[in-house]
Amino acid sequence: MMDRKSCSMNGGAGHLRHGPGLGFITLEDLNALTDENVESDMTSSEGYEREGTEIAEDDNQDRLLNYWQNIGRGHQIDIPREMAQPIQQLTADIESSPHREQIPFTLVARKEGDGAACEKRLMDTACWACITVTEDTYEKSICAGFMSIMRYICQQNTSGRYLGMTVPIVTVVRTDDALSRLSREVRLAYCLPSCLQDQPPLPTDPDITLETWPATVLHSRAFTGPTNEETVLHEIRALAEILASPNLLSNTFVIAGYTSLAATHRHNEVWLLERQ
């Protein structure tokens, strides 16, 4: 399993920094972005265009929130209204979204394969917010864990503010020796934005922990579509076949999600970590 150690909090919540340059905005600030008054010299046609854009954004937020609420009801999980903004950001296209930070890595090697290329990457040391969930099904565990992480990002932290979205959101899973079944226990993790790595806000949810993950060499293969237990196992086996090697961890994998479950075109990856 991924080798992790406790994260140094550098003084804890009492020494959290606020103010310009840290990327902190409140939920009220996010909502106000669509309520600003039109400048006095703006033409009426520009005003109508802006109003139409705001309505479209609100409608899209409502659509995505309703989608997640329907999923949550199927698993007896409540999805509150405050989830609308981070869910929308996670759904947005990676290249065009100004609100998301992609976790950096160094590309070591790339091998073209049948259907998808396999990349060898070096991930730097970083602080992650993690939660371990054990539910009846893999899908229910993912849904419950994702919503807990979203609440931490949204406001349930010692800064009381929206922290900002990073991608991917990752899920650490374990399989049996035959790579035919997933363990019911899964671990979801969110990498803190670069501006918060030194002094990350503490979670108010006691089930969420902050952990420093050491620099790691991993092998990655992209895939699209849903991330249910069947497809995850299929992708795990496909990567394992390509990388058959005693230098790799055989039963611990990471599923990296770059888009929301509601996205039309899903971008996922399966990672296999080399032994430390």
PDB file of C-alpha atoms in Angstrom:
ATOM      1  CA  MET A   1       0.000   0.000   0.000  1.00  0.00           C
ATOM      2  CA  MET A   2       1.062   3.566  -0.577  1.00  0.00           C
ATOM      3  CA  ASP A   3       3.652   4.566   1.992  1.00  0.00           C
ATOM      4  CA  ARG A   4       2.413   7.681   3.822  1.00  0.00           C
ATOM      5  CA  LYS A   5       3.265   9.636   6.950  1.00  0.00           C
ATOM      6  CA  SER A   6       1.536  12.316   8.968  1.00  0.00           C
ATOM      7  CA  CYS A   7       1.523  15.816   7.568  1.00  0.00           C
ATOM      8  CA  SER A   8       3.330  18.570   9.467  1.00  0.00           C
ATOM      9  CA  MET A   9       0.829  21.353  10.071  1.00  0.00           C
ATOM     10  CA  ASN A  10       3.403  24.105  10.780  1.00  0.00           C
ATOM     11  CA  GLY A  11       1.545  25.608  13.688  1.00  0.00           C
ATOM     12  CA  GLY A  12      -1.941  24.290  12.929  1.00  0.00           C
ATOM     13  CA  ALA A  13      -5.129  26.225  12.460  1.00  0.00           C
ATOM     14  CA  GLY A  14      -4.056  29.164  14.600  1.00  0.00           C
ATOM     15  CA  HIS A  15      -1.350  30.088  12.078  1.00  0.00           C
ATOM     16  CA  LEU A  16      -3.311  29.822   8.857  1.00  0.00           C
ATOM     17  CA  ARG A  17      -2.633  32.667   6.473  1.00  0.00           C
ATOM     18  CA  HIS A  18      -5.366  34.677   4.813  1.00  0.00           C
ATOM     19  CA  GLY A  19      -5.504  37.522   2.374  1.00  0.00           C
ATOM     20  CA  PRO A  20      -4.355  38.208  -1.194  1.00  0.00           C
ATOM     21  CA  GLY A  21      -2.301  35.664  -3.107  1.00  0.00           C
ATOM     22  CA  LEU A  22      -3.648  32.511  -1.426  1.00  0.00           C
ATOM     23  CA  GLY A  23      -6.594  31.880  -3.714  1.00  0.00           C
ATOM     24  CA  PHE A  24      -9.158  31.917  -0.888  1.00  0.00           C
ATOM     25  CA  ILE A  25     -12.715  32.879  -1.738  1.00  0.00           C
ATOM     26  CA  THR A  26     -15.882  32.313   0.242  1.00  0.00           C
ATOM     27  CA  LEU A  27     -19.018  30.607  -1.006  1.00  0.00           C
ATOM     28  CA  GLU A  28     -20.702  34.000  -0.791  1.00  0.00           C
ATOM     29  CA  ASP A  29     -17.980  35.408  -3.061  1.00  0.00           C
ATOM     30  CA  LEU A  30     -18.595  32.626  -5.575  1.00  0.00           C
ATOM     31  CA  ASN A  31     -22.304  33.313  -5.622  1.00  0.00           C
ATOM     32  CA  ALA A  32     -21.696  37.072  -5.935  1.00  0.00           C
ATOM     33  CA  LEU A  33     -19.668  36.588  -9.098  1.00  0.00           C
ATOM     34  CA  THR A  34     -22.903  36.171 -11.037  1.00  0.00           C
ATOM     35  CA  ASP A  35     -24.679  39.035  -9.238  1.00  0.00           C
ATOM     36  CA  GLU A  36     -22.368  41.941 -10.016  1.00  0.00           C
ATOM     37  CA  ASN A  37     -24.000  45.053 -11.423  1.00  0.00           C
ATOM     38  CA  VAL A  38     -23.500  45.824 -15.087  1.00  0.00           C
ATOM     39  CA  GLU A  39     -21.166  48.754 -15.646  1.00  0.00           C
ATOM     40  CA  SER A  40     -22.939  52.024 -16.339  1.00  0.00           C
ATOM     41  CA  ASP A  41     -21.524  52.409 -19.856  1.00  0.00           C
ATOM     42  CA  MET A  42     -22.359  48.858 -20.950  1.00  0.00           C
ATOM     43  CA  THR A  43     -24.791  48.657 -23.834  1.00  0.00           C
ATOM     44  CA  SER A  44     -28.160  47.016 -23.373  1.00  0.00           C
ATOM     45  CA  SER A  45     -27.240  44.200 -25.749  1.00  0.00           C
ATOM     46  CA  GLU A  46     -24.122  43.385 -23.709  1.00  0.00           C
ATOM     47  CA  GLY A  47     -26.250  43.350 -20.577  1.00  0.00           C
ATOM     48  CA  TYR A  48     -28.673  40.884 -22.082  1.00  0.00           C
ATOM     49  CA  GLU A  49     -25.795  38.680 -23.224  1.00  0.00           C
ATOM     50  CA  ARG A  50     -24.316  38.644 -19.734  1.00  0.00           C
ATOM     51  CA  GLU A  51     -27.686  37.906 -18.143  1.00  0.00           C
ATOM     52  CA  GLY A  52     -28.185  35.003 -20.514  1.00  0.00           C
ATOM     53  CA  THR A  53     -24.762  33.612 -19.639  1.00  0.00           C
ATOM     54  CA  GLU A  54     -25.509  33.825 -15.923  1.00  0.00           C
ATOM     55  CA  ILE A  55     -28.819  32.023 -16.365  1.00  0.00           C
ATOM     56  CA  ALA A  56     -27.121  29.309 -18.430  1.00  0.00           C
ATOM     57  CA  GLU A  57     -24.430  28.843 -15.734  1.00  0.00           C
ATOM     58  CA  ASP A  58     -27.069  28.632 -13.001  1.00  0.00           C
ATOM     59  CA  ASP A  59     -29.062  26.114 -15.040  1.00  0.00           C
ATOM     60  CA  ASN A  60     -25.936  24.014 -15.580  1.00  0.00           C
ATOM     61  CA  GLN A  61     -25.129  24.070 -11.852  1.00  0.00           C
ATOM     62  CA  ASP A  62     -28.692  22.977 -11.054  1.00  0.00           C
ATOM     63  CA  ARG A  63     -28.539  20.186 -13.630  1.00  0.00           C
ATOM     64  CA  LEU A  64     -25.264  18.820 -12.255  1.00  0.00           C
ATOM     65  CA  LEU A  65     -26.436  19.135  -8.647  1.00  0.00           C
ATOM     66  CA  ASN A  66     -29.676  17.307  -9.448  1.00  0.00           C
ATOM     67  CA  TYR A  67     -27.674  14.564 -11.151  1.00  0.00           C
ATOM     68  CA  TRP A  68     -25.528  14.051  -8.047  1.00  0.00           C
ATOM     69  CA  GLN A  69     -28.518  14.283  -5.722  1.00  0.00           C
ATOM     70  CA  ASN A  70     -30.183  11.483  -7.673  1.00  0.00           C
ATOM     71  CA  ILE A  71     -27.035   9.367  -7.319  1.00  0.00           C
ATOM     72  CA  GLY A  72     -26.851  10.189  -3.604  1.00  0.00           C
ATOM     73  CA  ARG A  73     -30.474   9.221  -2.985  1.00  0.00           C
ATOM     74  CA  GLY A  74     -29.761   5.841  -4.544  1.00  0.00           C
ATOM     75  CA  HIS A  75     -27.077   5.313  -1.875  1.00  0.00           C
ATOM     76  CA  GLN A  76     -28.889   7.060   1.011  1.00  0.00           C
ATOM     77  CA  ILE A  77     -26.411   9.960   0.877  1.00  0.00           C
ATOM     78  CA  ASP A  78     -27.485  13.593   1.183  1.00  0.00           C
ATOM     79  CA  ILE A  79     -26.001  16.016  -1.382  1.00  0.00           C
ATOM     80  CA  PRO A  80     -26.470  19.598  -0.098  1.00  0.00           C
ATOM     81  CA  ARG A  81     -26.864  22.710  -2.230  1.00  0.00           C
ATOM     82  CA  GLU A  82     -23.361  23.912  -1.290  1.00  0.00           C
ATOM     83  CA  MET A  83     -21.904  21.153  -3.469  1.00  0.00           C
ATOM     84  CA  ALA A  84     -23.076  22.879  -6.688  1.00  0.00           C
ATOM     85  CA  GLN A  85     -19.965  25.034  -7.268  1.00  0.00           C
ATOM     86  CA  PRO A  86     -17.211  22.409  -6.777  1.00  0.00           C
ATOM     87  CA  ILE A  87     -19.218  19.827  -8.734  1.00  0.00           C
ATOM     88  CA  GLN A  88     -19.484  22.243 -11.649  1.00  0.00           C
ATOM     89  CA  GLN A  89     -15.756  23.017 -11.520  1.00  0.00           C
ATOM     90  CA  LEU A  90     -14.824  19.343 -11.523  1.00  0.00           C
ATOM     91  CA  THR A  91     -17.035  18.843 -14.583  1.00  0.00           C
ATOM     92  CA  ALA A  92     -15.463  21.710 -16.543  1.00  0.00           C
ATOM     93  CA  ASP A  93     -12.854  21.012 -19.212  1.00  0.00           C
ATOM     94  CA  ILE A  94      -9.332  20.817 -17.754  1.00  0.00           C
ATOM     95  CA  GLU A  95      -7.694  23.064 -20.311  1.00  0.00           C
ATOM     96  CA  SER A  96     -10.285  25.844 -20.274  1.00  0.00           C
ATOM     97  CA  SER A  97     -11.163  26.023 -16.583  1.00  0.00           C
ATOM     98  CA  PRO A  98      -9.449  28.879 -14.698  1.00  0.00           C
ATOM     99  CA  HIS A  99     -10.554  27.488 -11.330  1.00  0.00           C
ATOM    100  CA  ARG A 100      -8.690  24.186 -11.253  1.00  0.00           C
ATOM    101  CA  GLU A 101      -5.089  23.255 -10.671  1.00  0.00           C
ATOM    102  CA  GLN A 102      -3.724  20.060 -12.168  1.00  0.00           C
ATOM    103  CA  ILE A 103      -1.350  18.130  -9.924  1.00  0.00           C
ATOM    104  CA  PRO A 104       2.133  18.406 -11.484  1.00  0.00           C
ATOM    105  CA  PHE A 105       4.322  15.451 -12.379  1.00  0.00           C
ATOM    106  CA  THR A 106       7.479  14.722 -14.332  1.00  0.00           C
ATOM    107  CA  LEU A 107       7.107  12.449 -17.347  1.00  0.00           C
ATOM    108  CA  VAL A 108       9.887   9.846 -17.223  1.00  0.00           C
ATOM    109  CA  ALA A 109       8.924   7.629 -20.169  1.00  0.00           C
ATOM    110  CA  ARG A 110       6.014   6.911 -22.484  1.00  0.00           C
ATOM    111  CA  LYS A 111       5.182   3.582 -24.094  1.00  0.00           C
ATOM    112  CA  GLU A 112       2.589   3.283 -26.818  1.00  0.00           C
ATOM    113  CA  GLY A 113       0.263   0.367 -26.228  1.00  0.00           C
ATOM    114  CA  ASP A 114      -2.797  -1.306 -27.640  1.00  0.00           C
ATOM    115  CA  GLY A 115      -5.579   1.247 -27.245  1.00  0.00           C
ATOM    116  CA  ALA A 116      -3.841   3.654 -24.841  1.00  0.00           C
ATOM    117  CA  ALA A 117      -0.309   4.734 -24.060  1.00  0.00           C
ATOM    118  CA  CYS A 118       1.328   3.930 -20.748  1.00  0.00           C
ATOM    119  CA  GLU A 119       3.314   6.642 -19.004  1.00  0.00           C
ATOM    120  CA  LYS A 120       5.945   6.408 -16.288  1.00  0.00           C
ATOM    121  CA  ARG A 121       5.758   9.474 -14.029  1.00  0.00           C
ATOM    122  CA  LEU A 122       7.425  10.948 -10.987  1.00  0.00           C
ATOM    123  CA  MET A 123       4.983  12.546  -8.552  1.00  0.00           C
ATOM    124  CA  ASP A 124       6.424  15.028  -6.077  1.00  0.00           C
ATOM    125  CA  THR A 125       5.899  14.971  -2.309  1.00  0.00           C
ATOM    126  CA  ALA A 126       2.570  16.611  -1.489  1.00  0.00           C
ATOM    127  CA  CYS A 127      -0.027  17.035   1.222  1.00  0.00           C
ATOM    128  CA  TRP A 128      -3.348  15.284   0.601  1.00  0.00           C
ATOM    129  CA  ALA A 129      -6.698  15.290   2.391  1.00  0.00           C
ATOM    130  CA  CYS A 130      -7.790  11.653   2.696  1.00  0.00           C
ATOM    131  CA  ILE A 131     -10.785   9.644   3.843  1.00  0.00           C
ATOM    132  CA  THR A 132     -11.202   5.881   4.091  1.00  0.00           C
ATOM    133  CA  VAL A 133     -14.692   4.545   3.389  1.00  0.00           C
ATOM    134  CA  THR A 134     -16.084   1.031   3.644  1.00  0.00           C
ATOM    135  CA  GLU A 135     -19.590   0.563   2.252  1.00  0.00           C
ATOM    136  CA  ASP A 136     -21.550  -2.350   0.799  1.00  0.00           C
ATOM    137  CA  THR A 137     -20.413  -1.611  -2.757  1.00  0.00           C
ATOM    138  CA  TYR A 138     -17.479   0.107  -4.439  1.00  0.00           C
ATOM    139  CA  GLU A 139     -19.811   2.649  -6.027  1.00  0.00           C
ATOM    140  CA  LYS A 140     -21.419   3.575  -2.700  1.00  0.00           C
ATOM    141  CA  SER A 141     -18.005   3.982  -1.064  1.00  0.00           C
ATOM    142  CA  ILE A 142     -16.884   6.308  -3.857  1.00  0.00           C
ATOM    143  CA  CYS A 143     -20.024   8.433  -3.641  1.00  0.00           C
ATOM    144  CA  ALA A 144     -19.832   8.806   0.153  1.00  0.00           C
ATOM    145  CA  GLY A 145     -16.106   9.545   0.154  1.00  0.00           C
ATOM    146  CA  PHE A 146     -16.323  12.042  -2.689  1.00  0.00           C
ATOM    147  CA  MET A 147     -19.024  14.044  -0.944  1.00  0.00           C
ATOM    148  CA  SER A 148     -17.015  14.168   2.289  1.00  0.00           C
ATOM    149  CA  ILE A 149     -13.976  15.470   0.392  1.00  0.00           C
ATOM    150  CA  MET A 150     -16.163  18.000  -1.417  1.00  0.00           C
ATOM    151  CA  ARG A 151     -17.462  19.336   1.892  1.00  0.00           C
ATOM    152  CA  TYR A 152     -13.890  19.826   3.090  1.00  0.00           C
ATOM    153  CA  ILE A 153     -13.018  21.709  -0.104  1.00  0.00           C
ATOM    154  CA  CYS A 154     -16.207  23.731   0.023  1.00  0.00           C
ATOM    155  CA  GLN A 155     -16.217  25.103   3.571  1.00  0.00           C
ATOM    156  CA  GLN A 156     -15.831  22.455   6.275  1.00  0.00           C
ATOM    157  CA  ASN A 157     -12.260  23.359   7.167  1.00  0.00           C
ATOM    158  CA  THR A 158     -10.618  25.614   9.744  1.00  0.00           C
ATOM    159  CA  SER A 159     -10.362  28.510   7.280  1.00  0.00           C
ATOM    160  CA  GLY A 160     -14.120  28.320   6.648  1.00  0.00           C
ATOM    161  CA  ARG A 161     -13.471  29.096   3.011  1.00  0.00           C
ATOM    162  CA  TYR A 162     -13.536  27.473  -0.398  1.00  0.00           C
ATOM    163  CA  LEU A 163     -10.082  25.942  -0.964  1.00  0.00           C
ATOM    164  CA  GLY A 164     -10.027  25.550  -4.727  1.00  0.00           C
ATOM    165  CA  MET A 165     -10.188  22.486  -6.959  1.00  0.00           C
ATOM    166  CA  THR A 166      -7.254  20.314  -7.947  1.00  0.00           C
ATOM    167  CA  VAL A 167      -7.354  17.301 -10.227  1.00  0.00           C
ATOM    168  CA  PRO A 168      -7.272  14.429 -10.257  1.00  0.00           C
ATOM    169  CA  ILE A 169      -9.259  13.270  -7.265  1.00  0.00           C
ATOM    170  CA  VAL A 170      -7.780   9.830  -6.585  1.00  0.00           C
ATOM    171  CA  THR A 171      -9.076   6.601  -5.120  1.00  0.00           C
ATOM    172  CA  VAL A 172      -6.671   4.020  -3.697  1.00  0.00           C
ATOM    173  CA  VAL A 173      -8.041   0.494  -4.109  1.00  0.00           C
ATOM    174  CA  ARG A 174      -6.825  -3.010  -3.351  1.00  0.00           C
ATOM    175  CA  THR A 175      -7.587  -6.183  -5.274  1.00  0.00           C
ATOM    176  CA  ASP A 176      -7.337  -9.892  -4.620  1.00  0.00           C
ATOM    177  CA  ASP A 177      -4.370 -11.799  -6.041  1.00  0.00           C
ATOM    178  CA  ALA A 178      -6.296 -12.691  -9.199  1.00  0.00           C
ATOM    179  CA  LEU A 179      -7.206  -9.026  -9.848  1.00  0.00           C
ATOM    180  CA  SER A 180     -10.839 -10.136 -10.001  1.00  0.00           C
ATOM    181  CA  ARG A 181     -12.349  -8.395  -6.973  1.00  0.00           C
ATOM    182  CA  LEU A 182     -11.980  -5.036  -5.238  1.00  0.00           C
ATOM    183  CA  SER A 183     -11.745  -4.637  -1.493  1.00  0.00           C
ATOM    184  CA  ARG A 184     -14.780  -2.878  -0.005  1.00  0.00           C
ATOM    185  CA  GLU A 185     -12.423  -0.424   1.711  1.00  0.00           C
ATOM    186  CA  VAL A 186     -11.418   2.462  -0.534  1.00  0.00           C
ATOM    187  CA  ARG A 187      -9.397   5.589   0.169  1.00  0.00           C
ATOM    188  CA  LEU A 188     -10.259   8.869  -1.551  1.00  0.00           C
ATOM    189  CA  ALA A 189      -7.758  11.720  -1.613  1.00  0.00           C
ATOM    190  CA  TYR A 190      -7.591  15.354  -2.712  1.00  0.00           C
ATOM    191  CA  CYS A 191      -4.255  17.092  -3.210  1.00  0.00           C
ATOM    192  CA  LEU A 192      -4.158  20.528  -1.601  1.00  0.00           C
ATOM    193  CA  PRO A 193      -3.539  23.439  -4.024  1.00  0.00           C
ATOM    194  CA  SER A 194       0.079  24.579  -4.250  1.00  0.00           C
ATOM    195  CA  CYS A 195      -0.661  27.781  -2.292  1.00  0.00           C
ATOM    196  CA  LEU A 196      -1.920  25.719   0.670  1.00  0.00           C
ATOM    197  CA  GLN A 197       0.697  22.963   0.754  1.00  0.00           C
ATOM    198  CA  ASP A 198       2.759  24.554   3.524  1.00  0.00           C
ATOM    199  CA  GLN A 199      -0.177  25.442   5.784  1.00  0.00           C
ATOM    200  CA  PRO A 200      -3.233  23.415   4.797  1.00  0.00           C
ATOM    201  CA  PRO A 201      -6.508  24.196   6.569  1.00  0.00           C
ATOM    202  CA  LEU A 202      -7.506  21.404   8.940  1.00  0.00           C
ATOM    203  CA  PRO A 203     -10.672  19.423   8.211  1.00  0.00           C
ATOM    204  CA  THR A 204     -13.561  19.754  10.649  1.00  0.00           C
ATOM    205  CA  ASP A 205     -14.698  16.224   9.741  1.00  0.00           C
ATOM    206  CA  PRO A 206     -12.757  13.845  12.053  1.00  0.00           C
ATOM    207  CA  ASP A 207     -12.867  11.137   9.362  1.00  0.00           C
ATOM    208  CA  ILE A 208     -10.692  13.216   7.043  1.00  0.00           C
ATOM    209  CA  THR A 209      -6.943  13.271   7.672  1.00  0.00           C
ATOM    210  CA  LEU A 210      -4.125  15.327   6.192  1.00  0.00           C
ATOM    211  CA  GLU A 211      -1.196  13.200   5.027  1.00  0.00           C
ATOM    212  CA  THR A 212       2.098  13.862   3.312  1.00  0.00           C
ATOM    213  CA  TRP A 213       2.633  11.391   0.506  1.00  0.00           C
ATOM    214  CA  PRO A 214       6.301  10.961  -0.443  1.00  0.00           C
ATOM    215  CA  ALA A 215       7.635  11.347  -3.973  1.00  0.00           C
ATOM    216  CA  THR A 216       6.490   8.316  -5.948  1.00  0.00           C
ATOM    217  CA  VAL A 217       7.200   6.690  -9.302  1.00  0.00           C
ATOM    218  CA  LEU A 218       4.026   5.412 -10.910  1.00  0.00           C
ATOM    219  CA  HIS A 219       2.774   3.975 -14.187  1.00  0.00           C
ATOM    220  CA  SER A 220      -0.378   5.463 -15.677  1.00  0.00           C
ATOM    221  CA  ARG A 221      -2.834   4.450 -18.390  1.00  0.00           C
ATOM    222  CA  ALA A 222      -5.797   6.585 -19.442  1.00  0.00           C
ATOM    223  CA  PHE A 223      -9.328   5.337 -20.007  1.00  0.00           C
ATOM    224  CA  THR A 224     -12.765   6.812 -20.563  1.00  0.00           C
ATOM    225  CA  GLY A 225     -16.268   5.995 -19.416  1.00  0.00           C
ATOM    226  CA  PRO A 226     -17.739   5.121 -16.018  1.00  0.00           C
ATOM    227  CA  THR A 227     -15.667   4.033 -13.028  1.00  0.00           C
ATOM    228  CA  ASN A 228     -17.759   1.235 -11.586  1.00  0.00           C
ATOM    229  CA  GLU A 229     -16.248  -1.935 -10.160  1.00  0.00           C
ATOM    230  CA  GLU A 230     -16.444  -3.834 -13.449  1.00  0.00           C
ATOM    231  CA  THR A 231     -14.677  -1.207 -15.559  1.00  0.00           C
ATOM    232  CA  VAL A 232     -12.096  -0.462 -12.868  1.00  0.00           C
ATOM    233  CA  LEU A 233     -11.095  -4.129 -12.640  1.00  0.00           C
ATOM    234  CA  HIS A 234     -10.908  -4.342 -16.435  1.00  0.00           C
ATOM    235  CA  GLU A 235      -8.547  -1.352 -16.591  1.00  0.00           C
ATOM    236  CA  ILE A 236      -6.447  -2.650 -13.696  1.00  0.00           C
ATOM    237  CA  ARG A 237      -5.932  -5.978 -15.454  1.00  0.00           C
ATOM    238  CA  ALA A 238      -5.078  -4.224 -18.733  1.00  0.00           C
ATOM    239  CA  LEU A 239      -2.364  -2.129 -17.053  1.00  0.00           C
ATOM    240  CA  ALA A 240      -1.034  -5.092 -15.068  1.00  0.00           C
ATOM    241  CA  GLU A 241      -0.629  -7.117 -18.263  1.00  0.00           C
ATOM    242  CA  ILE A 242       1.378  -4.342 -19.910  1.00  0.00           C
ATOM    243  CA  LEU A 243       3.616  -3.796 -16.887  1.00  0.00           C
ATOM    244  CA  ALA A 244       4.134  -7.304 -15.553  1.00  0.00           C
ATOM    245  CA  SER A 245       7.146  -6.692 -13.305  1.00  0.00           C
ATOM    246  CA  PRO A 246       8.274  -7.678  -9.790  1.00  0.00           C
ATOM    247  CA  ASN A 247       9.239  -4.043  -9.144  1.00  0.00           C
ATOM    248  CA  LEU A 248       5.596  -2.968  -8.995  1.00  0.00           C
ATOM    249  CA  LEU A 249       3.032  -3.257  -6.242  1.00  0.00           C
ATOM    250  CA  SER A 250       0.781  -6.092  -7.326  1.00  0.00           C
ATOM    251  CA  ASN A 251      -2.443  -5.444  -5.434  1.00  0.00           C
ATOM    252  CA  THR A 252      -2.656  -1.692  -4.823  1.00  0.00           C
ATOM    253  CA  PHE A 253      -3.865   0.612  -7.576  1.00  0.00           C
ATOM    254  CA  VAL A 254      -5.035   4.200  -7.868  1.00  0.00           C
ATOM    255  CA  ILE A 255      -7.995   5.379  -9.922  1.00  0.00           C
ATOM    256  CA  ALA A 256      -7.537   9.033 -10.899  1.00  0.00           C
ATOM    257  CA  GLY A 257     -10.627  10.990 -11.919  1.00  0.00           C
ATOM    258  CA  TYR A 258     -10.297  14.268 -13.821  1.00  0.00           C
ATOM    259  CA  THR A 259     -13.991  14.835 -14.507  1.00  0.00           C
ATOM    260  CA  SER A 260     -17.302  14.531 -12.698  1.00  0.00           C
ATOM    261  CA  LEU A 261     -19.512  11.479 -12.993  1.00  0.00           C
ATOM    262  CA  ALA A 262     -21.949  13.775 -14.806  1.00  0.00           C
ATOM    263  CA  ALA A 263     -19.469  14.728 -17.530  1.00  0.00           C
ATOM    264  CA  THR A 264     -20.291  13.617 -21.083  1.00  0.00           C
ATOM    265  CA  HIS A 265     -16.668  12.715 -21.856  1.00  0.00           C
ATOM    266  CA  ARG A 266     -14.995  11.145 -18.836  1.00  0.00           C
ATOM    267  CA  HIS A 267     -11.223  11.352 -18.366  1.00  0.00           C
ATOM    268  CA  ASN A 268      -9.816   8.748 -15.973  1.00  0.00           C
ATOM    269  CA  GLU A 269      -6.506   7.024 -15.364  1.00  0.00           C
ATOM    270  CA  VAL A 270      -5.403   3.885 -13.560  1.00  0.00           C
ATOM    271  CA  TRP A 271      -2.083   4.128 -11.714  1.00  0.00           C
ATOM    272  CA  LEU A 272       0.248   1.413 -10.488  1.00  0.00           C
ATOM    273  CA  LEU A 273       2.939   2.477  -7.982  1.00  0.00           C
ATOM    274  CA  GLU A 274       6.475   1.132  -8.005  1.00  0.00           C
ATOM    275  CA  ARG A 275       7.803  -0.345  -4.804  1.00  0.00           C
ATOM    276  CA  GLN A 276       9.633   2.136  -2.580  1.00  0.00           C
TER     277      GLN A 276
END
